[in-house]
CSV table of C-alpha atoms in Angstrom, one decimal:
chain,number,residue,atom,x,y,z
A,742,MET,CA,131.4,77.6,156.8
A,743,PRO,CA,128.3,80.2,156.0
A,744,LYS,CA,125.4,78.7,154.0
A,745,ALA,CA,125.8,79.7,150.1
A,746,ARG,CA,122.1,79.7,148.9
A,747,PHE,CA,118.6,79.5,151.3
A,748,THR,CA,116.4,76.9,150.4
A,749,LEU,CA,112.7,76.4,150.3
A,750,SER,CA,113.1,75.4,154.1
A,751,ASP,CA,115.7,78.1,154.9
A,752,VAL,CA,112.6,80.4,153.0
A,753,ALA,CA,110.1,79.5,155.0
A,754,ALA,CA,111.7,79.3,158.3
A,755,MET,CA,113.2,82.3,158.1
A,756,THR,CA,110.6,84.7,157.2
A,757,ARG,CA,108.8,83.4,160.5
A,758,GLU,CA,112.0,84.0,162.0
A,759,VAL,CA,111.7,88.1,160.6
A,760,ARG,CA,108.2,88.2,161.3
A,761,GLU,CA,107.9,87.1,165.0
A,762,ARG,CA,111.4,89.2,165.6
A,763,CYS,CA,111.0,92.1,163.7
A,764,GLY,CA,107.0,92.5,163.0
A,765,ALA,CA,105.7,95.8,164.0
A,766,TRP,CA,109.0,97.4,164.6
A,767,ARG,CA,110.3,100.4,162.8
A,768,VAL,CA,113.0,101.5,160.3
A,769,ASN,CA,115.5,103.1,161.8
A,770,GLN,CA,118.3,103.6,158.8
A,771,VAL,CA,119.6,102.0,155.9
A,772,TYR,CA,122.7,100.9,155.2
A,773,ASP,CA,124.7,99.4,151.9
A,774,GLY,CA,126.1,95.8,152.8
A,775,ASP,CA,128.9,94.8,149.8
A,776,GLY,CA,127.1,95.8,147.0
A,777,ARG,CA,124.4,93.0,146.6
A,778,SER,CA,123.0,93.2,150.1
A,779,PHE,CA,121.3,95.9,152.5
A,780,VAL,CA,121.3,96.2,156.6
A,781,VAL,CA,118.0,97.5,157.8
A,782,LYS,CA,118.5,99.0,161.0
A,783,LEU,CA,115.4,98.5,163.0
A,784,GLN,CA,114.5,99.9,166.3
A,785,GLN,CA,111.4,99.7,169.0
A,786,ALA,CA,109.5,103.1,170.1
A,787,GLY,CA,110.9,103.8,173.5
A,788,GLU,CA,113.8,101.0,173.3
A,789,ALA,CA,117.2,101.3,172.9
A,790,GLU,CA,117.4,97.8,171.7
A,791,LYS,CA,118.5,97.4,167.4
A,792,ARG,CA,118.4,95.2,165.2
A,793,LEU,CA,119.4,94.3,162.1
A,794,LEU,CA,117.8,92.8,158.9
A,795,LEU,CA,120.2,91.6,157.0
A,796,ILE,CA,119.0,91.3,152.5
A,797,GLU,CA,121.4,89.5,150.3
A,798,SER,CA,120.5,89.6,146.5
A,799,GLY,CA,120.2,85.9,145.4
A,800,THR,CA,121.5,84.6,148.8
A,801,LYS,CA,119.5,84.9,151.6
A,802,PHE,CA,117.9,87.3,154.4
A,803,LEU,CA,118.6,87.4,158.2
A,804,VAL,CA,118.2,89.0,161.6
A,805,THR,CA,121.7,89.3,162.6
A,806,ARG,CA,123.8,91.4,165.6
A,807,TYR,CA,126.8,91.7,163.0
A,808,ASP,CA,127.6,95.4,161.7
A,809,ALA,CA,127.4,94.0,158.0
A,810,ARG,CA,128.1,97.3,155.9
A,811,ASP,CA,131.0,96.9,153.9
A,812,ALA,CA,132.4,100.9,153.6
A,813,PRO,CA,130.2,102.8,156.6
A,814,GLY,CA,131.8,106.1,155.8
A,815,GLU,CA,131.1,106.1,151.9
A,816,MET,CA,128.1,107.7,150.6
A,817,PRO,CA,125.1,105.2,149.7
A,818,SER,CA,124.7,104.0,146.4
A,819,PRO,CA,121.3,104.7,144.2
A,820,LEU,CA,119.2,102.1,145.6
A,821,CYS,CA,120.1,102.5,149.2
A,822,THR,CA,119.2,106.1,149.2
A,823,LYS,CA,116.2,105.3,147.8
A,824,LEU,CA,115.8,102.6,150.1
A,825,ARG,CA,116.4,105.3,153.1
A,826,LYS,CA,114.0,107.8,151.9
A,827,GLU,CA,111.0,105.2,150.9
A,828,LEU,CA,111.4,103.2,154.0
A,829,LYS,CA,112.5,105.4,156.8
A,830,GLY,CA,109.9,106.2,159.7
A,831,LYS,CA,107.5,103.0,158.1
A,832,VAL,CA,106.6,99.5,160.4
A,833,LEU,CA,107.7,96.4,159.1
A,834,ALA,CA,104.0,95.5,158.9
A,835,ASP,CA,104.4,91.5,157.1
A,836,VAL,CA,106.9,89.3,155.4
A,837,ARG,CA,105.6,86.5,153.2
A,838,ALA,CA,106.9,84.1,150.0
A,839,LEU,CA,105.9,85.3,147.2
A,840,GLY,CA,104.5,81.1,145.3
A,841,VAL,CA,107.0,78.5,146.2
A,842,ASP,CA,110.0,79.8,144.4
A,843,ARG,CA,112.5,81.5,146.2
A,844,VAL,CA,111.1,85.1,146.0
A,845,VAL,CA,109.9,87.1,149.5
A,846,ALA,CA,108.1,90.3,149.9
A,847,PHE,CA,108.4,92.8,152.8
A,848,ARG,CA,105.7,95.1,153.6
A,849,PHE,CA,106.6,98.2,155.1
A,850,GLY,CA,103.6,100.5,156.3
A,851,ALA,CA,100.3,100.0,155.4
A,852,GLY,CA,97.6,101.7,152.8
A,853,PRO,CA,98.5,104.3,149.5
A,854,GLY,CA,102.3,104.9,151.6
A,855,ALA,CA,103.1,101.2,151.8
A,856,ARG,CA,106.4,99.6,149.9
A,857,HIS,CA,107.7,96.1,149.5
A,858,VAL,CA,110.8,94.9,149.0
A,859,VAL,CA,111.0,92.4,147.2
A,860,LEU,CA,113.8,89.8,147.6
A,861,GLU,CA,114.9,87.4,144.6
A,862,LEU,CA,117.1,84.3,146.5
A,863,TYR,CA,117.5,82.1,142.7
A,864,ALA,CA,120.3,82.9,140.1
A,865,ALA,CA,121.4,86.2,139.5
A,866,GLY,CA,118.7,87.2,142.1
A,867,ASN,CA,117.8,91.0,143.2
A,868,VAL,CA,116.9,93.6,145.2
A,869,VAL,CA,113.5,95.4,144.5
A,870,LEU,CA,110.9,98.3,145.7
A,871,ALA,CA,108.3,98.7,144.9
A,872,ASP,CA,105.2,101.0,146.0
A,873,GLU,CA,101.9,99.5,147.7
A,874,ASN,CA,100.5,97.8,144.4
A,875,TYR,CA,104.0,96.5,143.5
A,876,VAL,CA,104.9,99.2,140.8
A,877,VAL,CA,108.3,99.4,140.3
A,878,LEU,CA,110.5,102.5,141.9
A,879,ALA,CA,114.0,100.6,142.3
A,880,ALA,CA,115.9,97.7,141.5
A,881,LEU,CA,119.5,96.5,142.3
A,882,ARG,CA,119.1,94.5,138.7
A,883,SER,CA,116.9,96.0,136.1
A,884,HIS,CA,117.0,93.3,133.6
A,885,ALA,CA,114.1,90.0,133.6
A,886,THR,CA,114.8,86.7,135.6
A,887,PHE,CA,111.2,85.3,134.8
A,888,GLY,CA,111.9,82.7,132.0
A,889,ASP,CA,108.2,83.5,130.8
A,890,GLY,CA,109.3,87.1,129.1
A,891,ALA,CA,108.0,88.9,132.0
A,892,GLU,CA,110.4,92.2,131.9
A,893,LEU,CA,110.9,94.5,134.9
A,894,ASN,CA,110.9,98.2,134.4
A,895,VAL,CA,110.7,101.4,137.0
A,896,GLY,CA,107.8,102.5,136.6
A,897,GLU,CA,105.7,99.1,135.3
A,898,ALA,CA,103.7,96.6,138.0
A,899,TYR,CA,106.8,93.6,139.7
A,900,PRO,CA,105.4,90.4,137.6
A,901,VAL,CA,104.0,89.2,141.0
A,902,ALA,CA,102.1,86.5,139.1
A,903,SER,CA,105.4,85.2,137.6
A,904,ALA,CA,107.2,85.1,141.0
A,905,ALA,CA,104.5,83.1,142.3
A,906,ALA,CA,104.1,80.4,139.4
A,907,GLY,CA,107.9,80.1,140.4
A,908,LEU,CA,109.6,81.4,136.6
A,909,GLY,CA,112.1,82.2,137.7
A,910,THR,CA,113.3,78.8,138.1
A,911,THR,CA,116.0,76.5,136.2
A,912,GLU,CA,117.2,73.5,136.0
A,913,ALA,CA,120.1,74.6,137.9
A,914,THR,CA,117.9,76.4,141.0
A,915,LEU,CA,116.0,73.1,141.2
A,916,ALA,CA,119.6,71.0,141.6
A,917,GLU,CA,120.5,73.1,144.0
A,918,THR,CA,117.3,72.7,146.1
A,919,PRO,CA,117.1,69.5,148.5
A,920,ALA,CA,115.8,66.7,147.4
A,921,GLY,CA,112.2,67.4,149.3
A,922,ASP,CA,112.1,70.3,148.3
A,923,ALA,CA,113.2,70.2,145.1
A,924,ALA,CA,110.1,67.8,145.0
A,925,LEU,CA,107.7,69.5,145.9
A,926,LEU,CA,108.7,72.9,143.6
A,927,LYS,CA,109.5,70.1,140.6
A,928,THR,CA,105.1,69.0,141.2
A,929,PHE,CA,103.8,72.8,141.8
A,930,LEU,CA,105.7,73.4,138.5
A,931,GLU,CA,104.3,70.3,136.7
A,932,ALA,CA,101.0,71.6,137.2
A,933,GLN,CA,101.4,75.2,136.9
A,934,ARG,CA,102.6,74.0,133.5
A,935,ASP,CA,99.7,71.8,133.1
A,936,ALA,CA,96.6,74.5,134.0
A,937,ARG,CA,98.6,76.5,131.3
A,938,ALA,CA,98.5,73.9,128.6
A,939,ALA,CA,94.5,73.2,129.4
A,940,LYS,CA,93.6,77.2,129.0
A,941,LYS,CA,95.5,77.6,126.1
A,942,GLU,CA,93.2,74.4,124.2
A,943,THR,CA,90.4,75.7,125.8
A,944,LYS,CA,91.1,79.2,124.0
A,945,LEU,CA,91.9,77.2,120.5
A,946,ALA,CA,88.9,75.0,120.8
A,947,TRP,CA,86.4,78.2,121.3
A,948,LYS,CA,88.4,79.9,118.6
A,949,GLU,CA,87.7,77.1,116.3
A,950,ALA,CA,84.4,76.6,117.3
A,951,GLY,CA,84.1,80.8,116.5
A,952,ALA,CA,82.6,81.3,119.8
A,953,LYS,CA,83.5,83.7,122.2
A,954,LEU,CA,84.7,82.9,125.5
A,955,PRO,CA,82.5,83.1,128.4
C-alpha cells in the first residue's frame, strides 16, 4: 500500500536522495500529473538517461521511473505551462527543507535567474513557483495555509519565515506524524511560541517605560 503522506523523517531522507541522484541535472520538460502533482523530467548533458522527479502537493516527492502523467496528450495546466517556461534548461541546484515543518524548496539555476519550487506537504498542500528572492510567480492554490495569517499572493514574497517556523502545523498534522517526529516538531513549536511571547513582553515593557527599542 503506497504511503499516504510524507513524515518529517521521509522529507529528510528524500531530500538527501533527490540531491544525490538529481543534483546538477538539467530540466528537460515538465508535465502535469493528476491535477495536484507535476513530473519534472531531468537529463544530464551528453547522456541518454532521464530521471523523473514527481512533486505531489500535500503528499510526497520522489525520483521515479514511473510516468505519472494523467493525460499526456492534453494541453498543460496554467501552472504546468508556467513551470515549463521558468524551469526548462535550468539545473536542479539544491533541495532543502524549510525549517522543521514539511515544506521543501527546490532551487533551479543560480543568480538572478534562479527559480524556486516550494512544495507544502501538510494539510491540503501546495506547489508554489517563486523567483530568486522567493517572490511568488504562480501557485497551485492561492489562499494562505499558515496559522499566522500570512497570505499567499502572486507578486509578493512567499512567507519563508512562517514556513520555517512551522506555522502551517495544526493539531491534525501533529496527530498524523509519528511519535518521534511529532515530539521534535512540538518542542520546536513551543520554543517558537515562547520566543514570540518573550519578544512581545519586551516590546510592551519598553513601551510602558516610554523608551525606544534598541
